[in-house]
mmCIF file of C-alpha atoms in Angstrom:
data_model
loop_
_atom_site.group_PDB
_atom_site.id
_atom_site.type_symbol
_atom_site.label_atom_id
_atom_site.label_comp_id
_atom_site.label_asym_id
_atom_site.label_seq_id
_atom_site.Cartn_x
_atom_site.Cartn_y
_atom_site.Cartn_z
ATOM 1 C CA MET A 1 -61.611 -9.923 -24.074
ATOM 2 C CA SER A 2 -59.946 -8.849 -27.079
ATOM 3 C CA GLY A 3 -61.109 -9.885 -30.190
ATOM 4 C CA LYS A 4 -59.495 -12.688 -32.145
ATOM 5 C CA ILE A 5 -55.277 -12.803 -33.077
ATOM 6 C CA PRO A 6 -54.918 -13.059 -36.430
ATOM 7 C CA VAL A 7 -53.033 -16.132 -37.902
ATOM 8 C CA THR A 8 -51.034 -16.038 -41.003
ATOM 9 C CA VAL A 9 -50.429 -19.135 -42.324
ATOM 10 C CA ILE A 10 -46.598 -19.575 -44.814
ATOM 11 C CA THR A 11 -46.858 -21.755 -46.880
ATOM 12 C CA GLY A 12 -45.176 -23.010 -50.338
ATOM 13 C CA PHE A 13 -42.462 -25.346 -51.500
ATOM 14 C CA LEU A 14 -39.279 -27.023 -50.403
ATOM 15 C CA GLY A 15 -36.811 -24.037 -50.252
ATOM 16 C CA SER A 16 -38.914 -21.098 -51.658
ATOM 17 C CA GLY A 17 -38.141 -19.699 -49.301
ATOM 18 C CA LYS A 18 -40.060 -19.571 -46.215
ATOM 19 C CA THR A 19 -38.372 -18.758 -43.308
ATOM 20 C CA SER A 20 -36.028 -16.437 -44.793
ATOM 21 C CA LEU A 21 -39.174 -14.349 -45.385
ATOM 22 C CA ILE A 22 -40.061 -15.192 -41.560
ATOM 23 C CA ARG A 23 -36.842 -14.236 -40.314
ATOM 24 C CA HIS A 24 -37.118 -11.368 -42.288
ATOM 25 C CA LEU A 25 -41.031 -10.891 -40.445
ATOM 26 C CA LEU A 26 -39.149 -10.834 -37.274
ATOM 27 C CA GLN A 27 -36.347 -8.588 -37.218
ATOM 28 C CA ASN A 28 -38.564 -6.269 -38.894
ATOM 29 C CA ASN A 29 -41.517 -5.926 -36.934
ATOM 30 C CA GLN A 30 -42.161 -2.724 -36.362
ATOM 31 C CA GLY A 31 -43.537 -3.922 -32.557
ATOM 32 C CA ARG A 32 -45.651 -5.923 -33.515
ATOM 33 C CA ARG A 33 -46.045 -9.270 -30.990
ATOM 34 C CA ILE A 34 -45.391 -12.188 -33.512
ATOM 35 C CA ALA A 35 -46.217 -15.487 -32.449
ATOM 36 C CA VAL A 36 -44.028 -18.072 -34.665
ATOM 37 C CA LEU A 37 -45.179 -22.197 -34.928
ATOM 38 C CA VAL A 38 -42.781 -23.844 -37.404
ATOM 39 C CA ASN A 39 -43.365 -27.349 -39.031
ATOM 40 C CA GLU A 40 -40.184 -28.750 -39.817
ATOM 41 C CA PHE A 41 -40.405 -32.177 -42.439
ATOM 42 C CA GLY A 42 -37.743 -33.315 -40.433
ATOM 43 C CA GLU A 43 -35.618 -33.942 -37.454
ATOM 44 C CA LEU A 44 -32.939 -31.526 -36.941
ATOM 45 C CA GLY A 45 -34.837 -28.687 -36.434
ATOM 46 C CA ILE A 46 -32.924 -26.697 -39.014
ATOM 47 C CA ASP A 47 -35.866 -24.259 -39.344
ATOM 48 C CA GLY A 48 -36.910 -23.228 -35.854
ATOM 49 C CA GLU A 49 -32.935 -23.042 -35.230
ATOM 50 C CA LEU A 50 -32.400 -20.368 -38.531
ATOM 51 C CA LEU A 51 -35.714 -18.313 -36.637
ATOM 52 C CA LYS A 52 -34.069 -18.092 -33.442
ATOM 53 C CA SER A 53 -30.849 -16.899 -34.374
ATOM 54 C CA CYS A 54 -32.680 -13.535 -35.534
ATOM 55 C CA GLU A 55 -31.813 -12.651 -31.941
ATOM 56 C CA ILE A 56 -35.561 -10.974 -31.749
ATOM 57 C CA CYS A 57 -36.558 -14.030 -30.224
ATOM 58 C CA PRO A 58 -36.358 -15.698 -26.511
ATOM 59 C CA GLU A 59 -33.478 -18.263 -26.220
ATOM 60 C CA ASP A 60 -35.501 -21.680 -26.122
ATOM 61 C CA GLY A 61 -36.693 -22.786 -22.764
ATOM 62 C CA GLU A 62 -37.078 -19.012 -21.652
ATOM 63 C CA GLU A 63 -39.992 -17.918 -20.247
ATOM 64 C CA GLY A 64 -42.474 -16.110 -22.923
ATOM 65 C CA SER A 65 -40.782 -18.215 -25.855
ATOM 66 C CA ASN A 66 -42.960 -17.835 -29.463
ATOM 67 C CA ILE A 67 -41.268 -20.662 -31.087
ATOM 68 C CA PHE A 68 -43.211 -23.944 -30.745
ATOM 69 C CA GLU A 69 -41.506 -26.610 -33.428
ATOM 70 C CA LEU A 70 -43.287 -29.124 -34.638
ATOM 71 C CA THR A 71 -41.503 -31.587 -35.780
ATOM 72 C CA ASN A 72 -43.535 -35.083 -36.804
ATOM 73 C CA GLY A 73 -44.384 -34.701 -40.352
ATOM 74 C CA CYS A 74 -46.805 -32.852 -42.603
ATOM 75 C CA LEU A 75 -49.097 -30.008 -40.341
ATOM 76 C CA CYS A 76 -52.169 -31.151 -41.988
ATOM 77 C CA CYS A 77 -51.914 -34.293 -40.616
ATOM 78 C CA THR A 78 -50.598 -33.861 -37.207
ATOM 79 C CA VAL A 79 -53.355 -31.083 -36.025
ATOM 80 C CA GLN A 80 -54.948 -33.241 -33.564
ATOM 81 C CA GLU A 81 -51.424 -34.433 -31.905
ATOM 82 C CA GLU A 82 -49.777 -31.334 -31.623
ATOM 83 C CA PHE A 83 -51.323 -27.542 -33.646
ATOM 84 C CA TYR A 84 -54.599 -27.186 -31.299
ATOM 85 C CA PRO A 85 -52.472 -27.683 -27.835
ATOM 86 C CA THR A 86 -49.958 -25.285 -29.533
ATOM 87 C CA MET A 87 -53.126 -23.385 -30.331
ATOM 88 C CA GLN A 88 -54.574 -23.820 -27.344
ATOM 89 C CA GLN A 89 -51.280 -22.618 -25.604
ATOM 90 C CA LEU A 90 -51.434 -18.725 -27.641
ATOM 91 C CA ILE A 91 -54.901 -18.743 -27.037
ATOM 92 C CA LYS A 92 -54.366 -18.416 -23.446
ATOM 93 C CA ARG A 93 -51.982 -15.355 -23.798
ATOM 94 C CA ARG A 94 -54.101 -13.617 -26.713
ATOM 95 C CA ASP A 95 -52.914 -10.358 -23.805
ATOM 96 C CA SER A 96 -49.579 -10.481 -25.243
ATOM 97 C CA ILE A 97 -49.388 -11.712 -28.557
ATOM 98 C CA ASP A 98 -50.587 -9.581 -31.657
ATOM 99 C CA CYS A 99 -50.477 -11.830 -34.418
ATOM 100 C CA ILE A 100 -49.283 -16.109 -35.019
ATOM 101 C CA VAL A 101 -47.056 -17.106 -38.496
ATOM 102 C CA ILE A 102 -47.485 -20.580 -38.772
ATOM 103 C CA GLU A 103 -44.689 -22.307 -41.174
ATOM 104 C CA THR A 104 -46.113 -24.680 -43.028
ATOM 105 C CA SER A 105 -43.476 -27.738 -44.214
ATOM 106 C CA GLY A 106 -42.960 -27.261 -47.544
ATOM 107 C CA LEU A 107 -45.030 -30.666 -48.657
ATOM 108 C CA ALA A 108 -47.702 -29.608 -46.598
ATOM 109 C CA LEU A 109 -51.004 -28.891 -48.688
ATOM 110 C CA PRO A 110 -52.633 -25.296 -47.040
ATOM 111 C CA LYS A 111 -56.301 -26.138 -47.097
ATOM 112 C CA PRO A 112 -56.288 -28.785 -44.357
ATOM 113 C CA LEU A 113 -54.870 -26.479 -42.139
ATOM 114 C CA VAL A 114 -56.812 -24.055 -42.227
ATOM 115 C CA LYS A 115 -60.377 -26.048 -41.913
ATOM 116 C CA ALA A 116 -59.032 -26.577 -38.433
ATOM 117 C CA PHE A 117 -59.126 -22.860 -37.690
ATOM 118 C CA ARG A 118 -63.290 -24.063 -38.009
ATOM 119 C CA TRP A 119 -63.145 -26.156 -34.717
ATOM 120 C CA GLN A 120 -64.852 -24.311 -32.385
ATOM 121 C CA GLU A 121 -62.388 -23.992 -29.296
ATOM 122 C CA ILE A 122 -59.730 -22.282 -31.926
ATOM 123 C CA ARG A 123 -62.869 -20.431 -34.201
ATOM 124 C CA ALA A 124 -64.008 -18.091 -31.546
ATOM 125 C CA ALA A 125 -60.183 -16.786 -30.836
ATOM 126 C CA ALA A 126 -58.105 -17.061 -33.675
ATOM 127 C CA THR A 127 -58.413 -16.593 -37.381
ATOM 128 C CA VAL A 128 -57.007 -17.297 -40.771
ATOM 129 C CA ASP A 129 -55.902 -13.316 -41.802
ATOM 130 C CA ALA A 130 -54.705 -14.421 -44.829
ATOM 131 C CA VAL A 131 -52.761 -17.919 -46.195
ATOM 132 C CA ILE A 132 -48.837 -16.148 -48.045
ATOM 133 C CA THR A 133 -47.644 -18.717 -50.779
ATOM 134 C CA VAL A 134 -44.021 -17.939 -51.239
ATOM 135 C CA VAL A 135 -42.451 -19.058 -55.179
ATOM 136 C CA ASP A 136 -38.869 -19.983 -56.448
ATOM 137 C CA CYS A 137 -38.825 -17.611 -59.565
ATOM 138 C CA ALA A 138 -36.260 -19.254 -60.259
ATOM 139 C CA ALA A 139 -37.402 -23.686 -60.216
ATOM 140 C CA VAL A 140 -40.678 -22.138 -61.663
ATOM 141 C CA ALA A 141 -38.787 -20.819 -64.555
ATOM 142 C CA SER A 142 -36.707 -24.168 -64.869
ATOM 143 C CA GLY A 143 -39.603 -26.027 -64.966
ATOM 144 C CA THR A 144 -39.679 -27.726 -61.709
ATOM 145 C CA PHE A 145 -42.657 -27.061 -59.683
ATOM 146 C CA ALA A 146 -45.063 -25.019 -62.360
ATOM 147 C CA ARG A 147 -46.776 -26.988 -66.099
ATOM 148 C CA ASP A 148 -46.701 -26.260 -69.602
ATOM 149 C CA PRO A 149 -49.515 -25.977 -71.001
ATOM 150 C CA GLU A 150 -48.631 -26.382 -73.958
ATOM 151 C CA ALA A 151 -46.260 -29.409 -73.689
ATOM 152 C CA ILE A 152 -48.791 -31.318 -72.094
ATOM 153 C CA ALA A 153 -51.202 -30.780 -74.623
ATOM 154 C CA ALA A 154 -48.465 -32.050 -77.098
ATOM 155 C CA GLN A 155 -47.762 -34.801 -74.971
ATOM 156 C CA ARG A 156 -51.442 -36.243 -74.259
ATOM 157 C CA GLN A 157 -52.032 -36.055 -77.858
ATOM 158 C CA GLY A 158 -49.180 -38.640 -78.838
ATOM 159 C CA ASP A 159 -49.700 -40.654 -75.383
ATOM 160 C CA ASP A 160 -52.995 -41.107 -74.013
ATOM 161 C CA SER A 161 -51.817 -42.643 -70.969
ATOM 162 C CA LEU A 162 -49.166 -40.982 -69.910
ATOM 163 C CA GLU A 163 -50.247 -39.510 -66.476
ATOM 164 C CA HIS A 164 -49.718 -35.702 -66.514
ATOM 165 C CA GLU A 165 -49.683 -34.192 -63.481
ATOM 166 C CA THR A 166 -46.791 -35.377 -60.781
ATOM 167 C CA PRO A 167 -48.553 -35.260 -57.230
ATOM 168 C CA LEU A 168 -45.661 -32.094 -57.017
ATOM 169 C CA GLN A 169 -47.392 -30.503 -59.534
ATOM 170 C CA GLU A 170 -50.500 -30.880 -57.857
ATOM 171 C CA LEU A 171 -48.963 -29.512 -54.019
ATOM 172 C CA PHE A 172 -47.570 -27.082 -55.915
ATOM 173 C CA GLU A 173 -50.944 -25.683 -57.364
ATOM 174 C CA ASP A 174 -52.853 -26.341 -54.088
ATOM 175 C CA GLN A 175 -50.988 -24.184 -52.891
ATOM 176 C CA LEU A 176 -51.349 -21.438 -55.480
ATOM 177 C CA ALA A 177 -54.989 -21.865 -55.561
ATOM 178 C CA CYS A 178 -55.081 -21.219 -51.543
ATOM 179 C CA ALA A 179 -53.038 -17.871 -51.918
ATOM 180 C CA ASP A 180 -54.141 -14.576 -50.591
ATOM 181 C CA LEU A 181 -50.352 -13.369 -51.746
ATOM 182 C CA VAL A 182 -47.832 -14.588 -53.993
ATOM 183 C CA VAL A 183 -44.295 -13.666 -52.623
ATOM 184 C CA LEU A 184 -42.448 -14.295 -55.720
ATOM 185 C CA ASN A 185 -38.904 -15.185 -53.882
ATOM 186 C CA LYS A 186 -35.611 -15.158 -55.524
ATOM 187 C CA THR A 187 -36.333 -12.934 -58.552
ATOM 188 C CA ASP A 188 -32.518 -11.978 -58.809
ATOM 189 C CA LEU A 189 -31.410 -15.142 -60.321
ATOM 190 C CA VAL A 190 -33.759 -14.442 -62.933
ATOM 191 C CA ASP A 191 -33.939 -12.169 -65.823
ATOM 192 C CA LEU A 192 -36.540 -9.972 -66.911
ATOM 193 C CA GLU A 193 -38.607 -12.104 -69.306
ATOM 194 C CA THR A 194 -37.583 -14.995 -67.335
ATOM 195 C CA LYS A 195 -39.583 -13.597 -64.532
ATOM 196 C CA LEU A 196 -42.341 -12.245 -66.597
ATOM 197 C CA GLU A 197 -43.310 -15.522 -68.391
ATOM 198 C CA VAL A 198 -43.134 -16.796 -64.753
ATOM 199 C CA GLU A 199 -45.712 -14.721 -63.679
ATOM 200 C CA GLU A 200 -47.614 -15.031 -66.014
ATOM 201 C CA LEU A 201 -47.266 -18.752 -64.685
ATOM 202 C CA ILE A 202 -48.570 -18.856 -61.758
ATOM 203 C CA LYS A 203 -51.453 -16.234 -63.305
ATOM 204 C CA GLN A 204 -52.689 -19.295 -64.987
ATOM 205 C CA GLU A 205 -52.482 -21.361 -61.522
ATOM 206 C CA LEU A 206 -54.567 -18.635 -59.440
ATOM 207 C CA PRO A 207 -58.693 -19.072 -59.891
ATOM 208 C CA ARG A 208 -59.300 -15.311 -59.139
ATOM 209 C CA VAL A 209 -57.259 -12.632 -58.739
ATOM 210 C CA VAL A 210 -53.997 -12.501 -56.420
ATOM 211 C CA LYS A 211 -51.141 -9.723 -55.985
ATOM 212 C CA ILE A 212 -48.170 -11.294 -56.623
ATOM 213 C CA VAL A 213 -44.886 -8.793 -55.106
ATOM 214 C CA GLU A 214 -41.923 -9.795 -55.670
ATOM 215 C CA SER A 215 -38.450 -11.159 -53.172
ATOM 216 C CA ASN A 216 -34.580 -11.453 -53.210
ATOM 217 C CA GLY A 217 -33.871 -13.478 -49.303
ATOM 218 C CA GLY A 218 -37.622 -12.673 -48.230
ATOM 219 C CA THR A 219 -37.636 -9.359 -47.735
ATOM 220 C CA VAL A 220 -41.235 -8.284 -47.579
ATOM 221 C CA ASP A 221 -42.206 -5.606 -44.847
ATOM 222 C CA ALA A 222 -45.043 -6.236 -42.195
ATOM 223 C CA SER A 223 -47.161 -4.335 -44.311
ATOM 224 C CA ILE A 224 -47.911 -5.920 -46.997
ATOM 225 C CA LEU A 225 -47.596 -9.564 -45.381
ATOM 226 C CA LEU A 226 -50.138 -8.313 -41.721
ATOM 227 C CA GLY A 227 -53.187 -7.099 -41.913
ATOM 228 C CA PHE A 228 -56.229 -9.111 -44.569
ATOM 229 C CA GLN A 229 -58.826 -9.585 -42.836
ATOM 230 C CA ALA A 230 -59.819 -11.972 -45.107
ATOM 231 C CA ALA A 231 -61.356 -14.558 -42.536
ATOM 232 C CA VAL A 232 -59.962 -17.729 -44.964
ATOM 233 C CA GLU A 233 -61.738 -20.273 -42.324
ATOM 234 C CA ASP A 234 -65.054 -19.013 -43.736
ATOM 235 C CA ASN A 235 -64.333 -18.582 -47.862
ATOM 236 C CA LEU A 236 -62.350 -21.924 -48.675
ATOM 237 C CA ASP A 237 -64.705 -22.579 -51.555
ATOM 238 C CA SER A 238 -63.132 -19.881 -53.558
ATOM 239 C CA ARG A 239 -59.702 -22.271 -52.967
ATOM 240 C CA PRO A 240 -60.174 -24.911 -55.272
ATOM 241 C CA SER A 241 -57.513 -27.724 -53.968
ATOM 242 C CA HIS A 242 -57.356 -31.108 -56.174
ATOM 243 C CA HIS A 243 -58.403 -33.170 -52.161
ATOM 244 C CA ASP A 244 -61.655 -31.337 -51.915
ATOM 245 C CA ASN A 245 -63.214 -34.787 -52.538
ATOM 246 C CA GLU A 246 -61.041 -36.771 -50.281
ATOM 247 C CA GLU A 247 -61.956 -37.137 -46.595
ATOM 248 C CA ASP A 248 -58.526 -37.545 -46.049
ATOM 249 C CA HIS A 249 -55.661 -36.959 -48.571
ATOM 250 C CA GLU A 250 -52.091 -39.180 -48.860
ATOM 251 C CA HIS A 251 -48.469 -38.246 -49.595
ATOM 252 C CA ASP A 252 -46.171 -39.571 -51.970
ATOM 253 C CA GLU A 253 -44.315 -42.079 -49.059
ATOM 254 C CA GLU A 254 -41.599 -41.953 -51.063
ATOM 255 C CA ILE A 255 -40.411 -38.171 -49.851
ATOM 256 C CA THR A 256 -38.499 -38.925 -47.103
ATOM 257 C CA SER A 257 -35.937 -36.992 -45.103
ATOM 258 C CA THR A 258 -32.670 -38.428 -43.628
ATOM 259 C CA HIS A 259 -30.213 -35.957 -41.294
ATOM 260 C CA LEU A 260 -26.652 -36.665 -40.404
ATOM 261 C CA VAL A 261 -25.075 -35.104 -37.785
ATOM 262 C CA LEU A 262 -21.161 -35.159 -37.545
ATOM 263 C CA ASP A 263 -18.560 -34.455 -34.779
ATOM 264 C CA ARG A 264 -16.248 -32.461 -37.543
ATOM 265 C CA SER A 265 -15.919 -29.195 -39.875
ATOM 266 C CA PHE A 266 -15.361 -29.592 -43.783
ATOM 267 C CA ASP A 267 -14.244 -26.628 -46.237
ATOM 268 C CA PRO A 268 -17.258 -25.460 -47.515
ATOM 269 C CA GLU A 269 -16.400 -24.961 -51.173
ATOM 270 C CA LYS A 270 -15.429 -29.192 -51.025
ATOM 271 C CA LEU A 271 -18.740 -29.997 -49.217
ATOM 272 C CA GLN A 272 -20.507 -27.916 -51.551
ATOM 273 C CA GLN A 273 -19.224 -29.491 -54.335
ATOM 274 C CA GLN A 274 -20.277 -33.192 -52.324
ATOM 275 C CA LEU A 275 -23.443 -31.695 -51.754
ATOM 276 C CA GLN A 276 -24.136 -30.809 -55.442
ATOM 277 C CA GLN A 277 -22.895 -34.398 -56.995
ATOM 278 C CA LEU A 278 -25.388 -36.119 -54.215
ATOM 279 C CA ALA A 279 -28.208 -34.413 -55.533
ATOM 280 C CA HIS A 280 -27.126 -35.672 -58.987
ATOM 281 C CA GLN A 281 -27.382 -38.554 -57.925
ATOM 282 C CA GLN A 282 -30.482 -39.397 -55.820
ATOM 283 C CA GLU A 283 -33.519 -37.172 -56.570
ATOM 284 C CA ILE A 284 -32.849 -34.970 -53.531
ATOM 285 C CA TYR A 285 -35.066 -32.084 -53.309
ATOM 286 C CA ARG A 286 -33.484 -30.273 -50.494
ATOM 287 C CA ILE A 287 -30.467 -30.011 -48.052
ATOM 288 C CA LYS A 288 -30.686 -27.363 -45.444
ATOM 289 C CA GLY A 289 -28.422 -27.667 -41.980
ATOM 290 C CA PHE A 290 -25.049 -25.985 -40.252
ATOM 291 C CA VAL A 291 -21.892 -26.264 -41.393
ATOM 292 C CA ALA A 292 -18.294 -26.305 -38.542
ATOM 293 C CA VAL A 293 -15.767 -24.487 -41.031
ATOM 294 C CA PRO A 294 -12.067 -24.661 -40.036
ATOM 295 C CA ASN A 295 -10.598 -21.881 -38.171
ATOM 296 C CA LYS A 296 -14.353 -20.191 -37.949
ATOM 297 C CA SER A 297 -15.842 -19.431 -34.761
ATOM 298 C CA MET A 298 -18.859 -18.963 -36.719
ATOM 299 C CA ARG A 299 -21.174 -21.477 -37.297
ATOM 300 C CA LEU A 300 -22.516 -21.864 -41.555
ATOM 301 C CA VAL A 301 -25.704 -21.951 -42.744
ATOM 302 C CA MET A 302 -25.562 -23.866 -45.980
ATOM 303 C CA GLN A 303 -29.121 -24.615 -47.805
ATOM 304 C CA GLY A 304 -29.622 -25.815 -51.063
ATOM 305 C CA VAL A 305 -32.490 -26.681 -54.125
ATOM 306 C CA GLY A 306 -31.672 -28.848 -56.294
ATOM 307 C CA THR A 307 -28.137 -28.274 -57.192
ATOM 308 C CA ARG A 308 -28.310 -24.474 -56.775
ATOM 309 C CA PHE A 309 -26.654 -23.672 -52.746
ATOM 310 C CA ASP A 310 -26.033 -20.452 -50.986
ATOM 311 C CA ARG A 311 -24.456 -20.009 -47.854
ATOM 312 C CA PHE A 312 -23.679 -17.533 -44.730
ATOM 313 C CA TYR A 313 -23.078 -17.520 -41.341
ATOM 314 C CA ASP A 314 -25.642 -16.757 -39.478
ATOM 315 C CA ARG A 315 -23.979 -16.550 -35.863
ATOM 316 C CA PRO A 316 -20.907 -17.491 -33.671
ATOM 317 C CA TRP A 317 -21.165 -21.152 -31.438
ATOM 318 C CA LYS A 318 -21.798 -20.789 -28.275
ATOM 319 C CA VAL A 319 -19.249 -21.904 -25.304
ATOM 320 C CA GLN A 320 -21.154 -25.108 -24.254
ATOM 321 C CA GLU A 321 -21.982 -25.396 -27.692
ATOM 322 C CA PRO A 322 -20.349 -28.427 -30.167
ATOM 323 C CA LYS A 323 -19.221 -27.832 -33.233
ATOM 324 C CA GLN A 324 -21.257 -29.894 -35.142
ATOM 325 C CA THR A 325 -21.925 -29.975 -39.196
ATOM 326 C CA SER A 326 -25.321 -30.732 -38.940
ATOM 327 C CA LEU A 327 -27.303 -32.068 -42.194
ATOM 328 C CA VAL A 328 -31.350 -32.547 -43.750
ATOM 329 C CA PHE A 329 -31.797 -34.212 -46.497
ATOM 330 C CA ILE A 330 -35.597 -34.145 -47.671
ATOM 331 C CA GLY A 331 -36.298 -35.865 -50.819
ATOM 332 C CA ARG A 332 -37.413 -39.398 -53.044
ATOM 333 C CA ASP A 333 -36.040 -42.541 -52.321
ATOM 334 C CA LEU A 334 -32.911 -40.910 -50.530
ATOM 335 C CA LYS A 335 -30.525 -43.430 -49.947
ATOM 336 C CA PRO A 336 -29.330 -42.671 -46.796
ATOM 337 C CA ALA A 337 -26.101 -44.944 -45.998
ATOM 338 C CA GLU A 338 -24.309 -43.682 -49.602
ATOM 339 C CA ILE A 339 -25.547 -39.656 -48.128
ATOM 340 C CA ALA A 340 -23.326 -40.436 -45.283
ATOM 341 C CA SER A 341 -20.240 -42.313 -46.891
ATOM 342 C CA GLN A 342 -19.933 -39.597 -49.224
ATOM 343 C CA LEU A 343 -20.022 -37.279 -47.017
ATOM 344 C CA VAL A 344 -18.367 -39.318 -44.131
ATOM 345 C CA ALA A 345 -15.323 -40.210 -47.094
ATOM 346 C CA LEU A 346 -14.528 -35.729 -47.430
#
């Protein structure tokens, strides 16, 4: 029997660029046979579709497909329902797999997932090669997912009852604390001084020396991402978490997702403006999906982090594929009816 299958866990907050990183890895796999597990927050399977459109992986349903979509919530909460049987399937095919990559939900804690690799049935056949945390440089620069130590100290002096850490800040810190490598993504959106400030903020959250590599669009060489041999499941004590003393962790129940599937096309500029307006009106963290564009034979990918958007055409519409616009919204206290009404009226 061959050695253990190395597993790379890709974590990072919503919109940090995890899917782009994995897509680039699949397109530049350097001959490696990579199985991918995708954990979606939301029900449309957008990330899985984006990975399939890289044209490296077999079509859904073909024998030998290496993409598994785990769609029912945070992976660290569903490992007994979906993760375990999926890993069993992959272990049976270990002779045809060089490594496994797991993309966690942007709201997932990485440490509970790594603990699952201590289960005897998995431990004997697979090991966590590394945890890689992807960070959106521009988002951190805006103060969205990082603490400002000086500002917090001032707040504490002014108001002893103030809650200084939000659940999102704790999540950001836990993802960094578990990392073997940090990919600082979207560095092209900030200047050099800002980038250096973000790097310093990240270093303050790291409990040990961890390499930080820069990236634009997730273009990181496979040789940097794979082959750490860290056996992460054996050294979790060096990766502190806010939830270490809890038997189980609870997610922020107010963070939810909603989705829309519309049988119509949109002008990309007008749609983006409307989505940006919605992001101002509601606390929307992430918007992602596919858009049908008038007189275009290709599918448009539209992704937003807050009010910052990017878009690109990923592939032609298939012959029997309905040209629909499908969007997922992730945020706090979402109002699905208002989102739907504004887009339908556009």
